[in-house]
GROMACS .gro file of C-alpha atoms in nm:
model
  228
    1UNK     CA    1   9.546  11.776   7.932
    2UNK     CA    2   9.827  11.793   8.153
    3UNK     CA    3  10.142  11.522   8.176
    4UNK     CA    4  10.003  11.407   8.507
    5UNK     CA    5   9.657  11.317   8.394
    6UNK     CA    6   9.757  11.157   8.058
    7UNK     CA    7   9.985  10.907   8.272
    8UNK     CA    8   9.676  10.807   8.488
    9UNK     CA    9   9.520  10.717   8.172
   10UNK     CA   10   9.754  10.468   8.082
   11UNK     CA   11   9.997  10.420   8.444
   12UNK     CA   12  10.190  10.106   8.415
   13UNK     CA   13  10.327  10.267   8.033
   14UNK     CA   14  10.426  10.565   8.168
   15UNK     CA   15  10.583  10.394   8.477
   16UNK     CA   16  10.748  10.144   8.216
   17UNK     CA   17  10.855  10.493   8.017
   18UNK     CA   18  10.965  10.672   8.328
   19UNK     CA   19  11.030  10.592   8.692
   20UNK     CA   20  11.094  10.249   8.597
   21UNK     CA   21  11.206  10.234   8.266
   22UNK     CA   22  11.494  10.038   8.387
   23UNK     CA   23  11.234   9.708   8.513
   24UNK     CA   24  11.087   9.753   8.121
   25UNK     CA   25  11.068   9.495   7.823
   26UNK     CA   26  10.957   9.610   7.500
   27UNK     CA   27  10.784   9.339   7.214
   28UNK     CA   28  10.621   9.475   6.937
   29UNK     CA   29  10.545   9.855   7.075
   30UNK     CA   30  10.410   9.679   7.355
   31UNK     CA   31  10.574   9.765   7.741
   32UNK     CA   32  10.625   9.497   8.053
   33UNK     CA   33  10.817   9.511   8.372
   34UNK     CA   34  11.075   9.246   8.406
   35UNK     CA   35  10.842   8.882   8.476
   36UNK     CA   36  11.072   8.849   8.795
   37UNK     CA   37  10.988   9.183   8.939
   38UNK     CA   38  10.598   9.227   8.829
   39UNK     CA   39  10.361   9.001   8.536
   40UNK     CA   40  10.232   9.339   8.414
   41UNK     CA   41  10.184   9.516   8.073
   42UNK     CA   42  10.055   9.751   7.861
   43UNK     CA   43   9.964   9.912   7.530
   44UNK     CA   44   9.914  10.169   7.311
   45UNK     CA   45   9.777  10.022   7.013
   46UNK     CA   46   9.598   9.684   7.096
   47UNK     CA   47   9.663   9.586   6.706
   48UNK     CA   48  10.032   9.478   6.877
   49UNK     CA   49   9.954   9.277   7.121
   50UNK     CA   50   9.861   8.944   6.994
   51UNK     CA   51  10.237   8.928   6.882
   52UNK     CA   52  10.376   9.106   7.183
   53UNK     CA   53  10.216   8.857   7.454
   54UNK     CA   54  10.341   8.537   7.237
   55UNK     CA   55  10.699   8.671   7.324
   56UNK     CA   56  10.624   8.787   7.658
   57UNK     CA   57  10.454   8.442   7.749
   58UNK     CA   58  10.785   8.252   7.663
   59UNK     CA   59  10.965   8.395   8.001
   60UNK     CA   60  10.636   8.453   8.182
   61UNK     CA   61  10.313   8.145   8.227
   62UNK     CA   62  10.086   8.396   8.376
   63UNK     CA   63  10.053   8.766   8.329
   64UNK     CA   64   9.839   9.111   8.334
   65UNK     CA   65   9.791   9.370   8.019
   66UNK     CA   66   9.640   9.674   8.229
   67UNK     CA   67   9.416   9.961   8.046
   68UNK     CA   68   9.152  10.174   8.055
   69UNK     CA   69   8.955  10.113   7.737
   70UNK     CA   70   9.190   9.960   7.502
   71UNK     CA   71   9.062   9.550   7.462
   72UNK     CA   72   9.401   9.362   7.354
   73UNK     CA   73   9.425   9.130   7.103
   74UNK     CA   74   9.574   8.760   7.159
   75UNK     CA   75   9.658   8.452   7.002
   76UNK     CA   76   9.434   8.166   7.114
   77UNK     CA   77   9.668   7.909   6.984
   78UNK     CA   78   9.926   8.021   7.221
   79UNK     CA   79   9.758   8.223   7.512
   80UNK     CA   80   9.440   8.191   7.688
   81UNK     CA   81   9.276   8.511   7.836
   82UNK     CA   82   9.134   8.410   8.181
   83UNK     CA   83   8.944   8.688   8.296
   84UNK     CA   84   8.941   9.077   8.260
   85UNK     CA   85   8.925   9.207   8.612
   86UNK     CA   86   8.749   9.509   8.653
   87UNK     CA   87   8.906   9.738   8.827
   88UNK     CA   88   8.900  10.133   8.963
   89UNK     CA   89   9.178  10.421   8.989
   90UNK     CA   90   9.175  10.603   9.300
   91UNK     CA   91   9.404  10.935   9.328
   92UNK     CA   92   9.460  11.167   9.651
   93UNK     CA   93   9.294  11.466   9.692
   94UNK     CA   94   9.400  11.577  10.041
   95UNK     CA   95   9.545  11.323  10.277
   96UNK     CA   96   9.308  11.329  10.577
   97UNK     CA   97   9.417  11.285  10.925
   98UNK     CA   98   9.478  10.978  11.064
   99UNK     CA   99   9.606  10.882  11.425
  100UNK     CA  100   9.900  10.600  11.434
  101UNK     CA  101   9.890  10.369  11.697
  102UNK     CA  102  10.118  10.092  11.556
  103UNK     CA  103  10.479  10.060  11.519
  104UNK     CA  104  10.560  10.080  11.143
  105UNK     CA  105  10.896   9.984  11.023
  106UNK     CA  106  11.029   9.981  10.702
  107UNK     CA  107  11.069   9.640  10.517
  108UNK     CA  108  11.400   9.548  10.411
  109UNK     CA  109  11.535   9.260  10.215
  110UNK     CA  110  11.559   9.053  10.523
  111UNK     CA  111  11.208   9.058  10.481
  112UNK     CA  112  11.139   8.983  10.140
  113UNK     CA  113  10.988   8.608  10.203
  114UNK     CA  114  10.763   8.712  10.504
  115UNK     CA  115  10.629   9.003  10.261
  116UNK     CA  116  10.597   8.763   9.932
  117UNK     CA  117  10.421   8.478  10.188
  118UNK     CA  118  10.148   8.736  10.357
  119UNK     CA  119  10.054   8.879  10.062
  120UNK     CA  120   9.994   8.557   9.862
  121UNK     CA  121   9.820   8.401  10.181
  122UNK     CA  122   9.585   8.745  10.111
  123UNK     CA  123   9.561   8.842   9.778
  124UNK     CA  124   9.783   8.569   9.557
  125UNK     CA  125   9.825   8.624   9.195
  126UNK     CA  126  10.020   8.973   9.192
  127UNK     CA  127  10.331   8.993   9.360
  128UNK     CA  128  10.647   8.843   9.288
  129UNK     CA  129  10.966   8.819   9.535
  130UNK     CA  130  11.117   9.126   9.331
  131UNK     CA  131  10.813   9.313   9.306
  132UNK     CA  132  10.969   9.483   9.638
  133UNK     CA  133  11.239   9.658   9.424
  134UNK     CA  134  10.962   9.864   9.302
  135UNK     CA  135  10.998  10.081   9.602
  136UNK     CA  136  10.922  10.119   9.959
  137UNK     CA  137  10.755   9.845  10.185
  138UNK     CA  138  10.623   9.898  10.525
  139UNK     CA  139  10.490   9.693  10.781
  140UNK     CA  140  10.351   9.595  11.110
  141UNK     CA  141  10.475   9.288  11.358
  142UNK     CA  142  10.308   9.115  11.609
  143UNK     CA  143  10.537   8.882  11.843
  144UNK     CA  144  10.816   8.936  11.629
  145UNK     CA  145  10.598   8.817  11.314
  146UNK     CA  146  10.510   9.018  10.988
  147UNK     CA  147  10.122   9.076  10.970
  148UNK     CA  148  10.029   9.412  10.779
  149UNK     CA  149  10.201   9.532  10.473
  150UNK     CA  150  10.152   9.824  10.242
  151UNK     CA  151  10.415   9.886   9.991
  152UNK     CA  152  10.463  10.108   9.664
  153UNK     CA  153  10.427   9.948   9.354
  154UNK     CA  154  10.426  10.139   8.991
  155UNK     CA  155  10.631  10.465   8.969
  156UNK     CA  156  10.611  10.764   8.706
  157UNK     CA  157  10.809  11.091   8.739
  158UNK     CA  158  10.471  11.236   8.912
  159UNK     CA  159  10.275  10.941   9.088
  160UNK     CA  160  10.338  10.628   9.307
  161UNK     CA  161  10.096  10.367   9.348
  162UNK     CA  162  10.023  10.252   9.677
  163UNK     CA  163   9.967   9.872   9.675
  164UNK     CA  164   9.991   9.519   9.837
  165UNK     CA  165   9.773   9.682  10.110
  166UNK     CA  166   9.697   9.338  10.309
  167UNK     CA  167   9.661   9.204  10.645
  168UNK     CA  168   9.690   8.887  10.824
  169UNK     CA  169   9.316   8.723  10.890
  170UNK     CA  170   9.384   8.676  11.228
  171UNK     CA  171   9.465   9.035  11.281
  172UNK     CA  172   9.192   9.201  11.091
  173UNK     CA  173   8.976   9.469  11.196
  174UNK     CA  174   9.224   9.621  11.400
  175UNK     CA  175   9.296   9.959  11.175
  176UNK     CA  176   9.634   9.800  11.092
  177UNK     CA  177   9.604   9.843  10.673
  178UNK     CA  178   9.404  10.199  10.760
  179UNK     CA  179   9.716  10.282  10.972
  180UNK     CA  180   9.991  10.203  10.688
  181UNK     CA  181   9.806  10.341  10.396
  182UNK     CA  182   9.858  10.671  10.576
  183UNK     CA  183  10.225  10.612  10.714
  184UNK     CA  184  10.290  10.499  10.272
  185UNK     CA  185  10.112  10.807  10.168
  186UNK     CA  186  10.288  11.052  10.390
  187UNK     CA  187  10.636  10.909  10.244
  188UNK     CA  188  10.493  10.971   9.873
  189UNK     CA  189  10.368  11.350   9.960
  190UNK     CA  190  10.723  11.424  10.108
  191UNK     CA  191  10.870  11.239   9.822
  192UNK     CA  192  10.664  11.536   9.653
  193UNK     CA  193  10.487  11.281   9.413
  194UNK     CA  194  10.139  11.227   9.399
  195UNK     CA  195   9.973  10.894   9.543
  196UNK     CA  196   9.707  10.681   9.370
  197UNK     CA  197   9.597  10.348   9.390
  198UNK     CA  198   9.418  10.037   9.201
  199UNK     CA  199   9.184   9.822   9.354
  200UNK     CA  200   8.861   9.603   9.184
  201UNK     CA  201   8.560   9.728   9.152
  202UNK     CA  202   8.255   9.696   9.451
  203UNK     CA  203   8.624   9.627   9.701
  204UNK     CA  204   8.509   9.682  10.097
  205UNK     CA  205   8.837   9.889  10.098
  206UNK     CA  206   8.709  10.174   9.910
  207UNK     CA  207   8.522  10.328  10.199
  208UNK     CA  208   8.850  10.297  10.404
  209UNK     CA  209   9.033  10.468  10.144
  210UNK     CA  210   8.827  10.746  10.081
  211UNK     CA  211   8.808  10.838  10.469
  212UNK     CA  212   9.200  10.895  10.381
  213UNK     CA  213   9.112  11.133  10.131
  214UNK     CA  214   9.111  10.927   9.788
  215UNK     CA  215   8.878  11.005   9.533
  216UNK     CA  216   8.786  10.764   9.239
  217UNK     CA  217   8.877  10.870   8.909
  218UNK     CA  218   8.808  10.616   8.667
  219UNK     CA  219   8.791  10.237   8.540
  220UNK     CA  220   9.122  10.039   8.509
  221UNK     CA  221   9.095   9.661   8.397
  222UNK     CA  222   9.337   9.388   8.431
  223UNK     CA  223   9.353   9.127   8.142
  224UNK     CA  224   9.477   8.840   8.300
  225UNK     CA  225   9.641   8.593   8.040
  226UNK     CA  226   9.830   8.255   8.082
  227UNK     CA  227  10.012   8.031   7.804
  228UNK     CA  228   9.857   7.764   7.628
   0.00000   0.00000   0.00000
């Protein structure tokens, strides 16, 4: 098996081991990024995590452990599994064509509330303020307000994820997200990485994605925990 297809298997550890080793926490054998930049984990042997998320939960109420397979362990006294999220890997095959229309500007920290407040109005739960050090952001404004971002998210010495791929409700259907999924994944192939992505299961964006060229590639689930 090659590097690059072992670190799909298990992304946010090699991200945590590589590209962003700096963001990284380790309890028990178990890796996180940094609670103030993203709530995410993950694991190797799921025999460490009970301990592992009783540490992590002290600087963090709400949190992800992200895998393939692997079912962590936990301590009900202290932590209370919500929901495992099923989700999907998606990788590039060959970036397909796709005519820009917009103007897409890079985010900087100027914009860091107007990013953190769209994508929470969207899809809340994820992102945090710092989440944007993770890498690039770009988005779209209408009337001098922000209302399309796609940014880069978890980073190994091969891959970057594309992610927080959202749009304002009041500008949907417009091509906007189609638009800067392209414009993200064009920076990543002259980066000369390769680009994936993570989205749930049965998500209406799939078909949008794939018309850009990604392919599925497997299951990933998100074990979404809080503290007791």
């Amino acid at each position: 098996m090659s590097h690059f297809k072992e670190t799909l298997e298990n992304p946010v550890w090699f991200a945590l081991s590589e590209a962003h080793e700096k963001l990284s926490i380790t309890y028990n054998g178990v890796k996180f990024y940094d609670p103030e930049v993203c709530p995410f984990g993950a694991f190797t042997d799921a025999a460490n995590t009970a301990e592992a998320l009783n540490t992590y939960a002290k600087s963090c109420d709400s949190f992800f452990l992200v895998s393939e397979f692997g079912v962590p362990t936990y301590d009900s006294n202290h932590i209370i599994l919500n929901r495992k999220i099923e989700g999907c890997q998606m990788v590039l095959n060959s970036l397909i064509e796709t005519p820009i229309t917009e103007t897409i500007v890079r985010l900087t920290e100027d914009d860091m509330e107007d990013i953190y407040n769209l994508v929470w109005l969207v899809m809340p739960g994820y992102y945090r303020k710092r989440t944007f050090e993770m890498g690039e952001y770009y988005g779209i404004f209408k009337e001098g307000k922000l209302v399309s971002v796609t940014g880069q998210r978890m980073q190994t010495d091969e891959f970057v994820e594309v992610s927080a791929v959202v749009t304002h409700p009041d500008y949907g259907r417009r091509g906007l997200a189609k638009q800067l999924v392209y414009h993200v994944t064009q920076q990543i192939l002259k980066n000369k990485k390769k680009p994936i992505l993570h989205t749930t299961k049965g998500n209406a964006a799939i078909p949008l994605y794939e018309k850009l060229g990604y392919q599925l590639t497997r299951d990933m689930n998100w074990w979404h925990f809080s503290r007791k």
